[in-house]
mmCIF file of C-alpha atoms and ligand atoms in Angstrom:
data_model
loop_
_atom_site.group_PDB
_atom_site.id
_atom_site.type_symbol
_atom_site.label_atom_id
_atom_site.label_comp_id
_atom_site.label_asym_id
_atom_site.label_seq_id
_atom_site.Cartn_x
_atom_site.Cartn_y
_atom_site.Cartn_z
ATOM 1 C CA MET A 1 32.274 4.869 -21.968
ATOM 2 C CA GLN A 2 32.983 2.491 -19.166
ATOM 3 C CA GLU A 3 35.123 5.010 -17.419
ATOM 4 C CA LYS A 4 32.262 7.464 -17.621
ATOM 5 C CA ASN A 5 29.915 5.043 -15.953
ATOM 6 C CA LYS A 6 32.562 4.360 -13.315
ATOM 7 C CA THR A 7 32.776 8.010 -12.356
ATOM 8 C CA ARG A 8 29.077 8.387 -12.144
ATOM 9 C CA THR A 9 28.774 5.375 -9.857
ATOM 10 C CA SER A 10 27.772 6.373 -6.276
ATOM 11 C CA PRO A 11 30.403 5.477 -3.612
ATOM 12 C CA VAL A 12 27.606 3.798 -1.528
ATOM 13 C CA ASN A 13 27.857 0.063 -1.187
ATOM 14 C CA PRO A 14 25.119 -1.621 -3.212
ATOM 15 C CA SER A 15 24.210 -3.621 -0.147
ATOM 16 C CA SER A 16 22.565 -0.516 1.544
ATOM 17 C CA SER A 17 21.072 0.886 -1.704
ATOM 18 C CA THR A 18 19.212 -2.337 -2.277
ATOM 19 C CA LEU A 19 17.947 -2.622 1.279
ATOM 20 C CA HIS A 20 14.586 -0.889 0.378
ATOM 21 C CA THR A 21 13.959 -3.487 -2.275
ATOM 22 C CA ARG A 22 13.901 -6.366 0.328
ATOM 23 C CA CYS A 23 10.632 -7.463 1.408
ATOM 24 C CA PHE A 24 10.268 -9.495 4.710
ATOM 25 C CA ARG A 25 7.072 -11.516 5.498
ATOM 26 C CA HIS A 26 5.968 -10.573 8.908
ATOM 27 C CA PRO A 27 2.884 -11.499 10.959
ATOM 28 C CA ARG A 28 0.850 -8.310 10.219
ATOM 29 C CA VAL A 29 1.369 -8.882 6.445
ATOM 30 C CA ASP A 30 0.263 -12.567 6.756
ATOM 31 C CA GLN A 31 -2.757 -11.579 8.849
ATOM 32 C CA ILE A 32 -3.977 -8.939 6.257
ATOM 33 C CA GLU A 33 -3.267 -11.297 3.315
ATOM 34 C CA ARG A 34 -5.213 -14.000 5.019
ATOM 35 C CA GLU A 35 -8.278 -11.738 5.874
ATOM 36 C CA LEU A 36 -8.272 -10.441 2.328
ATOM 37 C CA LYS A 37 -8.396 -13.960 1.031
ATOM 38 C CA TYR A 38 -11.557 -14.615 3.047
ATOM 39 C CA LEU A 39 -13.181 -11.638 1.431
ATOM 40 C CA ILE A 40 -12.193 -12.106 -2.179
ATOM 41 C CA TYR A 41 -14.181 -14.774 -3.789
ATOM 42 C CA PRO A 42 -16.841 -14.918 -6.683
ATOM 43 C CA GLY A 43 -20.144 -13.657 -5.412
ATOM 44 C CA SER A 44 -18.815 -11.908 -2.279
ATOM 45 C CA GLN A 45 -21.139 -9.322 -0.819
ATOM 46 C CA THR A 46 -18.038 -7.385 0.236
ATOM 47 C CA SER A 47 -17.484 -5.852 -3.109
ATOM 48 C CA VAL A 48 -15.191 -3.143 -1.645
ATOM 49 C CA PRO A 49 -12.604 -4.466 0.950
ATOM 50 C CA MET A 50 -10.543 -1.584 2.340
ATOM 51 C CA ILE A 51 -7.036 -1.800 3.760
ATOM 52 C CA CYS A 52 -6.486 1.169 6.046
ATOM 53 C CA GLY A 53 -3.529 1.794 8.447
ATOM 54 C CA PRO A 54 -0.821 4.307 9.393
ATOM 55 C CA THR A 55 1.434 5.497 6.914
ATOM 56 C CA GLY A 56 4.720 3.494 6.512
ATOM 57 C CA THR A 57 3.331 0.284 7.692
ATOM 58 C CA GLY A 58 3.932 -1.254 4.297
ATOM 59 C CA LYS A 59 0.335 -1.235 2.815
ATOM 60 C CA SER A 60 1.542 -0.332 -0.694
ATOM 61 C CA THR A 61 4.163 -2.968 -0.691
ATOM 62 C CA LEU A 62 1.671 -5.494 0.441
ATOM 63 C CA ALA A 63 -0.938 -4.494 -2.177
ATOM 64 C CA ARG A 64 1.503 -4.775 -4.980
ATOM 65 C CA ARG A 65 2.622 -8.129 -3.646
ATOM 66 C CA ILE A 66 -0.964 -9.421 -3.411
ATOM 67 C CA VAL A 67 -1.607 -8.534 -7.053
ATOM 68 C CA GLU A 68 1.698 -10.004 -8.232
ATOM 69 C CA THR A 69 1.099 -13.326 -6.278
ATOM 70 C CA GLU A 70 -2.462 -13.552 -7.627
ATOM 71 C CA ASN A 71 -1.278 -13.212 -11.244
ATOM 72 C CA GLU A 72 1.728 -15.534 -10.735
ATOM 73 C CA GLN A 73 -0.653 -18.215 -9.377
ATOM 74 C CA ALA A 74 -2.790 -17.902 -12.462
ATOM 75 C CA ALA A 75 0.281 -18.070 -14.795
ATOM 76 C CA ASP A 76 -0.961 -21.254 -16.492
ATOM 77 C CA GLN A 77 -4.474 -20.084 -17.026
ATOM 78 C CA MET A 78 -3.077 -16.770 -18.388
ATOM 79 C CA GLU A 79 -0.909 -18.566 -20.774
ATOM 80 C CA ALA A 80 -3.822 -20.672 -22.115
ATOM 81 C CA ASN A 81 -6.163 -17.533 -22.202
ATOM 82 C CA PRO A 82 -4.077 -14.491 -23.020
ATOM 83 C CA GLY A 83 -7.037 -12.123 -22.148
ATOM 84 C CA LEU A 84 -7.048 -13.272 -18.472
ATOM 85 C CA LEU A 85 -5.726 -10.771 -15.990
ATOM 86 C CA PRO A 86 -7.125 -11.804 -12.419
ATOM 87 C CA ALA A 87 -5.641 -8.876 -10.466
ATOM 88 C CA VAL A 88 -4.740 -5.196 -11.296
ATOM 89 C CA TYR A 89 -2.918 -2.586 -9.095
ATOM 90 C CA VAL A 90 -3.273 1.174 -9.696
ATOM 91 C CA GLU A 91 -2.579 4.344 -7.758
ATOM 92 C CA ALA A 92 -5.235 6.759 -7.300
ATOM 93 C CA PRO A 93 -3.948 10.083 -9.066
ATOM 94 C CA ASN A 94 -3.325 13.303 -7.369
ATOM 95 C CA SER A 95 -4.275 15.652 -10.195
ATOM 96 C CA GLY A 96 -3.314 18.846 -8.137
ATOM 97 C CA GLU A 97 -6.769 20.029 -9.146
ATOM 98 C CA ASN A 98 -9.696 20.956 -6.850
ATOM 99 C CA GLU A 99 -11.496 17.701 -7.359
ATOM 100 C CA PHE A 100 -10.487 14.129 -7.691
ATOM 101 C CA SER A 101 -9.859 13.341 -11.420
ATOM 102 C CA TRP A 102 -11.967 10.198 -12.211
ATOM 103 C CA ARG A 103 -10.853 10.618 -15.816
ATOM 104 C CA LEU A 104 -7.119 10.164 -14.712
ATOM 105 C CA LEU A 105 -8.123 7.147 -12.701
ATOM 106 C CA TYR A 106 -10.095 5.600 -15.475
ATOM 107 C CA GLU A 107 -6.991 6.191 -17.854
ATOM 108 C CA ARG A 108 -4.704 4.427 -15.316
ATOM 109 C CA ILE A 109 -7.027 1.524 -14.986
ATOM 110 C CA LEU A 110 -7.261 1.143 -18.802
ATOM 111 C CA ASP A 111 -3.551 1.361 -19.013
ATOM 112 C CA ALA A 112 -3.057 -1.371 -16.547
ATOM 113 C CA LEU A 113 -5.546 -3.309 -18.423
ATOM 114 C CA GLY A 114 -3.411 -2.974 -21.530
ATOM 115 C CA ASP A 115 -5.694 -0.424 -23.260
ATOM 116 C CA HIS A 116 -3.820 2.144 -25.105
ATOM 117 C CA LEU A 117 -6.088 5.106 -25.542
ATOM 118 C CA ASP A 118 -4.286 6.539 -28.577
ATOM 119 C CA THR A 119 -4.068 3.300 -30.676
ATOM 120 C CA PRO A 120 -6.827 3.004 -33.264
ATOM 121 C CA ARG A 121 -9.173 0.190 -32.518
ATOM 122 C CA SER A 122 -11.767 -1.485 -34.654
ATOM 123 C CA VAL A 123 -12.929 -4.519 -32.758
ATOM 124 C CA TYR A 124 -13.628 -5.005 -29.089
ATOM 125 C CA GLY A 125 -11.945 -7.868 -27.287
ATOM 126 C CA ILE A 126 -8.432 -9.156 -26.664
ATOM 127 C CA ASP A 127 -5.811 -9.321 -29.219
ATOM 128 C CA PRO A 128 -4.420 -12.999 -28.920
ATOM 129 C CA GLU A 129 -0.882 -11.982 -29.933
ATOM 130 C CA SER A 130 -0.091 -9.143 -27.701
ATOM 131 C CA SER A 131 -2.646 -10.069 -24.962
ATOM 132 C CA ARG A 132 -3.925 -6.397 -25.057
ATOM 133 C CA MET A 133 -7.238 -5.236 -24.938
ATOM 134 C CA VAL A 134 -8.749 -3.632 -28.023
ATOM 135 C CA ARG A 135 -11.858 -1.560 -28.178
ATOM 136 C CA PRO A 136 -13.839 0.432 -30.792
ATOM 137 C CA TYR A 137 -12.187 3.752 -31.541
ATOM 138 C CA GLY A 138 -14.836 6.350 -32.243
ATOM 139 C CA ALA A 139 -15.826 10.001 -31.711
ATOM 140 C CA GLY A 140 -15.942 11.115 -28.086
ATOM 141 C CA ARG A 141 -14.068 8.126 -26.948
ATOM 142 C CA ASN A 142 -12.336 9.981 -24.169
ATOM 143 C CA ASN A 143 -15.060 11.708 -22.455
ATOM 144 C CA LEU A 144 -15.822 10.535 -18.824
ATOM 145 C CA ALA A 145 -18.751 8.328 -19.685
ATOM 146 C CA SER A 146 -17.007 6.559 -22.524
ATOM 147 C CA LEU A 147 -13.859 6.076 -20.362
ATOM 148 C CA ARG A 148 -16.023 4.642 -17.620
ATOM 149 C CA THR A 149 -17.666 2.185 -20.159
ATOM 150 C CA ALA A 150 -14.354 1.205 -21.456
ATOM 151 C CA VAL A 151 -13.100 0.456 -17.975
ATOM 152 C CA GLU A 152 -16.273 -1.688 -17.218
ATOM 153 C CA ARG A 153 -15.867 -3.590 -20.463
ATOM 154 C CA GLY A 154 -12.064 -4.038 -19.834
ATOM 155 C CA LEU A 155 -12.557 -5.432 -16.404
ATOM 156 C CA ARG A 156 -15.100 -7.751 -17.779
ATOM 157 C CA ALA A 157 -13.110 -8.759 -20.867
ATOM 158 C CA ARG A 158 -10.080 -9.587 -18.895
ATOM 159 C CA TRP A 159 -11.957 -11.391 -16.061
ATOM 160 C CA VAL A 160 -10.413 -9.176 -13.392
ATOM 161 C CA ARG A 161 -11.193 -10.711 -10.033
ATOM 162 C CA PHE A 162 -9.990 -7.652 -8.141
ATOM 163 C CA LEU A 163 -8.674 -4.253 -8.792
ATOM 164 C CA VAL A 164 -6.524 -2.616 -6.043
ATOM 165 C CA ILE A 165 -6.804 1.190 -5.894
ATOM 166 C CA ASP A 166 -3.824 2.380 -3.699
ATOM 167 C CA GLU A 167 -3.763 5.953 -2.197
ATOM 168 C CA ALA A 168 -7.521 5.787 -2.357
ATOM 169 C CA ALA A 169 -7.940 8.718 0.086
ATOM 170 C CA GLN A 170 -7.375 10.931 -2.910
ATOM 171 C CA ILE A 171 -10.758 10.250 -4.030
ATOM 172 C CA ILE A 172 -12.246 11.910 -0.964
ATOM 173 C CA ARG A 173 -9.496 14.433 -0.288
ATOM 174 C CA HIS A 174 -11.120 17.344 -2.162
ATOM 175 C CA ALA A 175 -14.703 16.480 -1.506
ATOM 176 C CA HIS A 176 -16.413 19.956 -1.735
ATOM 177 C CA SER A 177 -19.946 18.710 -2.582
ATOM 178 C CA ARG A 178 -21.101 15.674 -0.493
ATOM 179 C CA GLY A 179 -23.965 14.891 -3.000
ATOM 180 C CA ARG A 180 -21.378 14.813 -5.985
ATOM 181 C CA LEU A 181 -19.010 12.765 -3.909
ATOM 182 C CA GLN A 182 -21.758 10.328 -3.024
ATOM 183 C CA ALA A 183 -22.648 9.973 -6.631
ATOM 184 C CA GLN A 184 -19.019 9.369 -7.592
ATOM 185 C CA LEU A 185 -18.541 6.764 -4.817
ATOM 186 C CA ASP A 186 -21.536 4.922 -6.009
ATOM 187 C CA THR A 187 -19.871 4.642 -9.370
ATOM 188 C CA LEU A 188 -17.269 2.569 -7.516
ATOM 189 C CA LYS A 189 -19.846 0.282 -6.090
ATOM 190 C CA SER A 190 -21.703 -0.171 -9.441
ATOM 191 C CA LEU A 191 -18.300 -0.799 -11.182
ATOM 192 C CA ALA A 192 -17.857 -3.646 -8.756
ATOM 193 C CA ASN A 193 -21.411 -4.900 -9.081
ATOM 194 C CA GLU A 194 -21.527 -4.674 -12.882
ATOM 195 C CA CYS A 195 -18.176 -6.121 -13.599
ATOM 196 C CA GLY A 196 -17.957 -8.753 -10.885
ATOM 197 C CA THR A 197 -14.595 -7.125 -9.889
ATOM 198 C CA GLN A 198 -13.928 -6.513 -6.234
ATOM 199 C CA ILE A 199 -12.347 -3.224 -5.642
ATOM 200 C CA VAL A 200 -9.753 -2.991 -2.879
ATOM 201 C CA LEU A 201 -9.136 0.384 -1.647
ATOM 202 C CA VAL A 202 -5.785 0.907 0.049
ATOM 203 C CA GLY A 203 -4.847 4.017 2.210
ATOM 204 C CA ALA A 204 -3.881 5.748 5.414
ATOM 205 C CA TYR A 205 -6.225 6.672 8.012
ATOM 206 C CA ASP A 206 -7.602 9.605 5.975
ATOM 207 C CA LEU A 207 -9.444 6.958 3.824
ATOM 208 C CA TYR A 208 -11.519 5.760 6.715
ATOM 209 C CA PRO A 209 -14.120 8.447 6.676
ATOM 210 C CA LEU A 210 -15.084 7.134 3.226
ATOM 211 C CA VAL A 211 -17.105 4.316 5.132
ATOM 212 C CA SER A 212 -19.473 6.905 6.346
ATOM 213 C CA LEU A 213 -19.748 9.062 3.286
ATOM 214 C CA SER A 214 -21.855 6.867 1.214
ATOM 215 C CA GLY A 215 -24.584 4.652 2.451
ATOM 216 C CA GLN A 216 -24.539 2.672 -0.694
ATOM 217 C CA LEU A 217 -20.840 1.947 -0.377
ATOM 218 C CA ALA A 218 -20.824 1.435 3.466
ATOM 219 C CA ARG A 219 -22.850 -1.852 3.151
ATOM 220 C CA ARG A 220 -20.238 -3.220 0.716
ATOM 221 C CA ILE A 221 -17.154 -2.308 2.576
ATOM 222 C CA HIS A 222 -15.205 -4.389 4.943
ATOM 223 C CA VAL A 223 -12.337 -2.650 6.659
ATOM 224 C CA LEU A 224 -9.066 -4.412 7.307
ATOM 225 C CA HIS A 225 -6.935 -2.572 9.792
ATOM 226 C CA PHE A 226 -3.304 -2.695 8.832
ATOM 227 C CA GLU A 227 -2.053 -1.795 12.245
ATOM 228 C CA ARG A 228 1.339 -0.942 13.290
ATOM 229 C CA TYR A 229 2.972 -3.183 15.974
ATOM 230 C CA ARG A 230 1.812 -1.685 19.208
ATOM 231 C CA VAL A 231 3.750 -1.109 22.400
ATOM 232 C CA ASP A 232 0.941 -2.501 24.558
ATOM 233 C CA VAL A 233 0.576 -5.951 22.752
ATOM 234 C CA PRO A 234 3.301 -8.373 23.710
ATOM 235 C CA GLU A 235 3.086 -10.413 20.482
ATOM 236 C CA ASP A 236 3.426 -7.240 18.450
ATOM 237 C CA LEU A 237 6.622 -6.400 20.201
ATOM 238 C CA GLU A 238 7.948 -9.765 19.487
ATOM 239 C CA ALA A 239 6.875 -9.499 15.788
ATOM 240 C CA PHE A 240 8.736 -6.131 15.650
ATOM 241 C CA ALA A 241 11.829 -7.613 17.094
ATOM 242 C CA THR A 242 11.682 -10.451 14.474
ATOM 243 C CA CYS A 243 11.675 -7.656 11.783
ATOM 244 C CA VAL A 244 14.615 -5.858 13.313
ATOM 245 C CA ARG A 245 16.442 -9.283 13.277
ATOM 246 C CA ALA A 246 15.514 -9.897 9.568
ATOM 247 C CA PHE A 247 17.135 -6.487 8.785
ATOM 248 C CA GLU A 248 20.140 -7.238 10.857
ATOM 249 C CA ARG A 249 20.546 -10.477 8.783
ATOM 250 C CA ALA A 250 20.129 -8.712 5.412
ATOM 251 C CA LEU A 251 23.352 -6.674 5.865
ATOM 252 C CA PRO A 252 25.411 -8.995 8.216
ATOM 253 C CA GLU A 253 28.751 -7.183 7.261
ATOM 254 C CA LEU A 254 27.358 -4.086 8.859
ATOM 255 C CA TRP A 255 25.023 -5.080 11.536
ATOM 256 C CA ASP A 256 25.666 -8.776 12.623
ATOM 257 C CA GLY A 257 24.630 -8.628 16.332
ATOM 258 C CA LYS A 258 24.545 -4.873 16.407
ATOM 259 C CA LEU A 259 20.888 -3.908 15.752
ATOM 260 C CA MET A 260 18.830 -5.946 18.130
ATOM 261 C CA ARG A 261 19.978 -4.135 21.174
ATOM 262 C CA HIS A 262 18.330 -1.012 19.664
ATOM 263 C CA THR A 263 14.923 -2.768 19.166
ATOM 264 C CA ASP A 264 13.103 -0.515 21.804
ATOM 265 C CA ALA A 265 14.539 2.732 20.556
ATOM 266 C CA LEU A 266 13.691 1.695 17.034
ATOM 267 C CA HIS A 267 10.080 0.778 17.996
ATOM 268 C CA HIS A 268 9.629 4.071 19.795
ATOM 269 C CA ASN A 269 11.074 6.124 16.897
ATOM 270 C CA THR A 270 9.178 4.327 13.982
ATOM 271 C CA LEU A 271 5.939 3.787 16.127
ATOM 272 C CA GLY A 272 6.048 0.149 15.230
ATOM 273 C CA CYS A 273 5.689 0.532 11.412
ATOM 274 C CA ILE A 274 7.848 -1.639 9.406
ATOM 275 C CA GLY A 275 7.989 0.519 6.275
ATOM 276 C CA THR A 276 9.235 3.510 8.475
ATOM 277 C CA LEU A 277 11.758 1.059 10.055
ATOM 278 C CA SER A 278 12.959 0.211 6.597
ATOM 279 C CA GLY A 279 13.490 3.839 5.829
ATOM 280 C CA VAL A 280 15.327 4.603 9.078
ATOM 281 C CA LEU A 281 17.627 1.519 8.631
ATOM 282 C CA THR A 282 18.291 2.182 4.980
ATOM 283 C CA ARG A 283 19.337 5.762 5.935
ATOM 284 C CA ALA A 284 21.521 4.423 8.780
ATOM 285 C CA ALA A 285 23.344 2.012 6.536
ATOM 286 C CA HIS A 286 23.884 4.716 3.913
ATOM 287 C CA TYR A 287 25.621 6.960 6.571
ATOM 288 C CA ALA A 288 27.643 4.108 7.823
ATOM 289 C CA GLU A 289 28.885 3.207 4.478
ATOM 290 C CA THR A 290 29.742 6.588 3.269
ATOM 291 C CA THR A 291 31.713 7.340 6.533
ATOM 292 C CA GLY A 292 33.120 3.818 6.372
ATOM 293 C CA LYS A 293 32.143 2.683 10.032
ATOM 294 C CA TRP A 294 29.102 1.692 11.870
ATOM 295 C CA ASP A 295 28.398 3.099 15.306
ATOM 296 C CA ASP A 296 25.320 4.276 17.346
ATOM 297 C CA SER A 297 25.746 7.798 15.842
ATOM 298 C CA ALA A 298 24.939 6.476 12.272
ATOM 299 C CA LEU A 299 21.591 5.134 13.697
ATOM 300 C CA LYS A 300 20.881 8.229 15.745
ATOM 301 C CA ARG A 301 21.418 10.514 12.635
ATOM 302 C CA ALA A 302 18.895 8.300 10.706
ATOM 303 C CA LEU A 303 15.925 8.399 13.122
ATOM 304 C CA LEU A 304 12.900 10.439 12.608
ATOM 305 C CA SER A 305 13.063 13.753 14.365
ATOM 306 C CA GLU A 306 10.431 14.570 16.841
ATOM 307 C CA ALA A 307 8.905 17.019 14.306
ATOM 308 C CA GLN A 308 8.431 14.120 12.061
ATOM 309 C CA ARG A 309 7.440 11.449 14.473
ATOM 310 C CA LEU A 310 4.724 13.455 16.633
ATOM 311 C CA PRO A 311 2.386 14.408 13.688
ATOM 312 C CA ILE A 312 2.491 10.615 12.642
ATOM 313 C CA LEU A 313 1.723 9.565 16.164
ATOM 314 C CA SER A 314 -1.109 12.103 16.335
ATOM 315 C CA GLU A 315 -2.551 10.581 13.096
ATOM 316 C CA ILE A 316 -2.223 7.099 14.311
ATOM 317 C CA ASN A 317 -4.024 7.868 17.655
ATOM 318 C CA ASP A 318 -6.894 9.645 15.759
ATOM 319 C CA GLY A 319 -7.013 6.817 13.273
ATOM 320 C CA GLU A 320 -7.010 4.089 15.893
ATOM 321 C CA ALA A 321 -9.704 5.914 17.898
ATOM 322 C CA ALA A 322 -11.902 6.304 14.704
ATOM 323 C CA ILE A 323 -11.547 2.731 13.633
ATOM 324 C CA GLY A 324 -12.474 1.867 17.075
ATOM 325 C CA PRO A 325 -11.925 -0.916 19.555
ATOM 326 C CA SER A 326 -13.643 -3.662 17.394
ATOM 327 C CA GLN A 327 -10.850 -3.387 14.790
ATOM 328 C CA THR A 328 -8.082 -2.475 17.295
ATOM 329 C CA ARG A 329 -6.416 -5.226 19.411
ATOM 330 C CA VAL A 330 -5.526 -3.974 22.777
ATOM 331 C CA TRP A 331 -3.730 -6.236 25.435
ATOM 332 C CA GLU A 332 -4.514 -5.212 28.959
ATOM 333 C CA PRO A 333 -2.957 -4.228 31.135
ATOM 334 C CA ARG A 334 -1.079 -1.582 29.352
ATOM 335 C CA ARG A 335 2.625 -1.722 30.042
ATOM 336 C CA ARG A 336 3.520 1.498 28.525
ATOM 337 C CA THR A 337 1.591 4.468 27.421
ATOM 338 C CA GLU A 338 2.508 6.739 24.358
ATOM 339 C CA SER A 339 2.152 10.485 24.504
ATOM 340 C CA THR A 340 2.110 12.853 21.563
ATOM 341 C CA ARG A 341 4.115 15.300 23.770
ATOM 342 C CA PRO A 342 7.783 15.264 23.065
ATOM 343 C CA ARG A 343 10.004 13.294 25.749
ATOM 344 C CA SER A 344 12.017 15.701 27.910
ATOM 345 C CA ALA A 345 15.703 15.509 27.169
ATOM 346 C CA ALA A 346 17.603 12.929 29.321
HETATM 347 N N1 ADP B 1 7.693 -6.308 4.594
HETATM 348 C C1 ADP B 1 8.615 -5.374 4.342
HETATM 349 N N2 ADP B 1 9.989 -5.730 4.337
HETATM 350 C C2 ADP B 1 10.877 -4.900 4.082
HETATM 351 N N3 ADP B 1 10.721 -3.547 3.796
HETATM 352 C C3 ADP B 1 9.426 -3.163 3.691
HETATM 353 C C4 ADP B 1 8.299 -4.051 3.958
HETATM 354 N N4 ADP B 1 7.096 -3.315 3.763
HETATM 355 C C5 ADP B 1 7.431 -2.127 3.384
HETATM 356 N N5 ADP B 1 8.759 -1.988 3.388
HETATM 357 C C6 ADP B 1 9.547 -0.801 2.982
HETATM 358 O O1 ADP B 1 9.142 0.439 3.667
HETATM 359 C C7 ADP B 1 8.793 1.395 2.704
HETATM 360 C C8 ADP B 1 7.485 2.007 2.814
HETATM 361 O O2 ADP B 1 6.441 1.002 2.570
HETATM 362 P P1 ADP B 1 5.148 1.339 1.898
HETATM 363 O O3 ADP B 1 4.459 -0.026 1.495
HETATM 364 O O4 ADP B 1 5.156 2.461 0.868
HETATM 365 O O5 ADP B 1 4.278 1.832 3.197
HETATM 366 P P2 ADP B 1 2.839 2.619 3.159
HETATM 367 O O6 ADP B 1 2.205 2.233 1.855
HETATM 368 O O7 ADP B 1 2.028 1.735 4.299
HETATM 369 O O8 ADP B 1 3.086 3.920 3.494
HETATM 370 C C9 ADP B 1 9.116 0.911 1.265
HETATM 371 O O9 ADP B 1 10.278 1.429 0.758
HETATM 372 C C10 ADP B 1 9.140 -0.572 1.308
HETATM 373 O O10 ADP B 1 10.188 -1.145 0.582
HETATM 374 MG MG1 MG B 2 1.279 3.689 0.477
#
């Protein structure tokens, strides 16, 4: 048995395979966490804070951590009151259908609340032994309206302060009918109002148009721009370099003193996005460990190709322009500009 496991083991050194599980604090994360704290409090008029930014900045990682931290900080209260669940994280489903599936979303929320749809229930409330939510089990319990009611009751019964919906652009991705979409978005607003739960929407720039899709919701939304580290902001470049140093220190036997000199190239290739940087460096470490040596070619092989990088840059430029100067920090004068055209070969 042991031998079998051995032969299955990947030749990759565990240090590179665990790199993606490392999570470094960096200034942008601190900034978004701080701003979110200002928005989340009982009675806040901002019932729907929105965290929006480029793909690969680390939004999902941050969102999951915020929920974990909130629940960890309430550990004593949760022990005293087994029903309490201050923060919940779900990912909006991609049902593969033409319309967004609210049913799947509600089911995921109920699951996160500890409500198991197929278990018979007779009483509504919290089971003190399992800390799970229990609710009446009757005819038609799984139609959309009753799921929605179950979600409302669940959020109230568990005193959920905030619910994070990641990948929230799924909600508007297949919006064929504006009227129907507006009605659905308004259900988000009323969910928040009726349950006293703030709903934090997290997503890439394709989530941003939601602000203008529903007047009802727009008033309640506050956008937090989880920006990349920009090339034209000196403190951003410094923060990016600090992140490269943190990765260098995470694998000292491979990278000690060898990564920092590539900071500019890494910034250019990853567009200043720390999640993308993590992906590139994890790949590079993996190459180096499988070939048994580290050199610049391992890093070059791991970089995003221009066919990958340019569409991301184009999305970022569009997103930053849409969110606008009020949310985007630009330091003048510009030291370098970025073009979506490929660089000519040297
Ligand atoms: N602060 C961080 N430190 C180290 N790795 C990170 C950090 N933030 C994100 N990552 C890594 O980057 C990858 C992409 O991050 P993710 O949160 O999914 O980005 P996004 O949701 O913005 O697309 C993940 O594998 C994650 O582990
Ligand atoms: Mg994500």
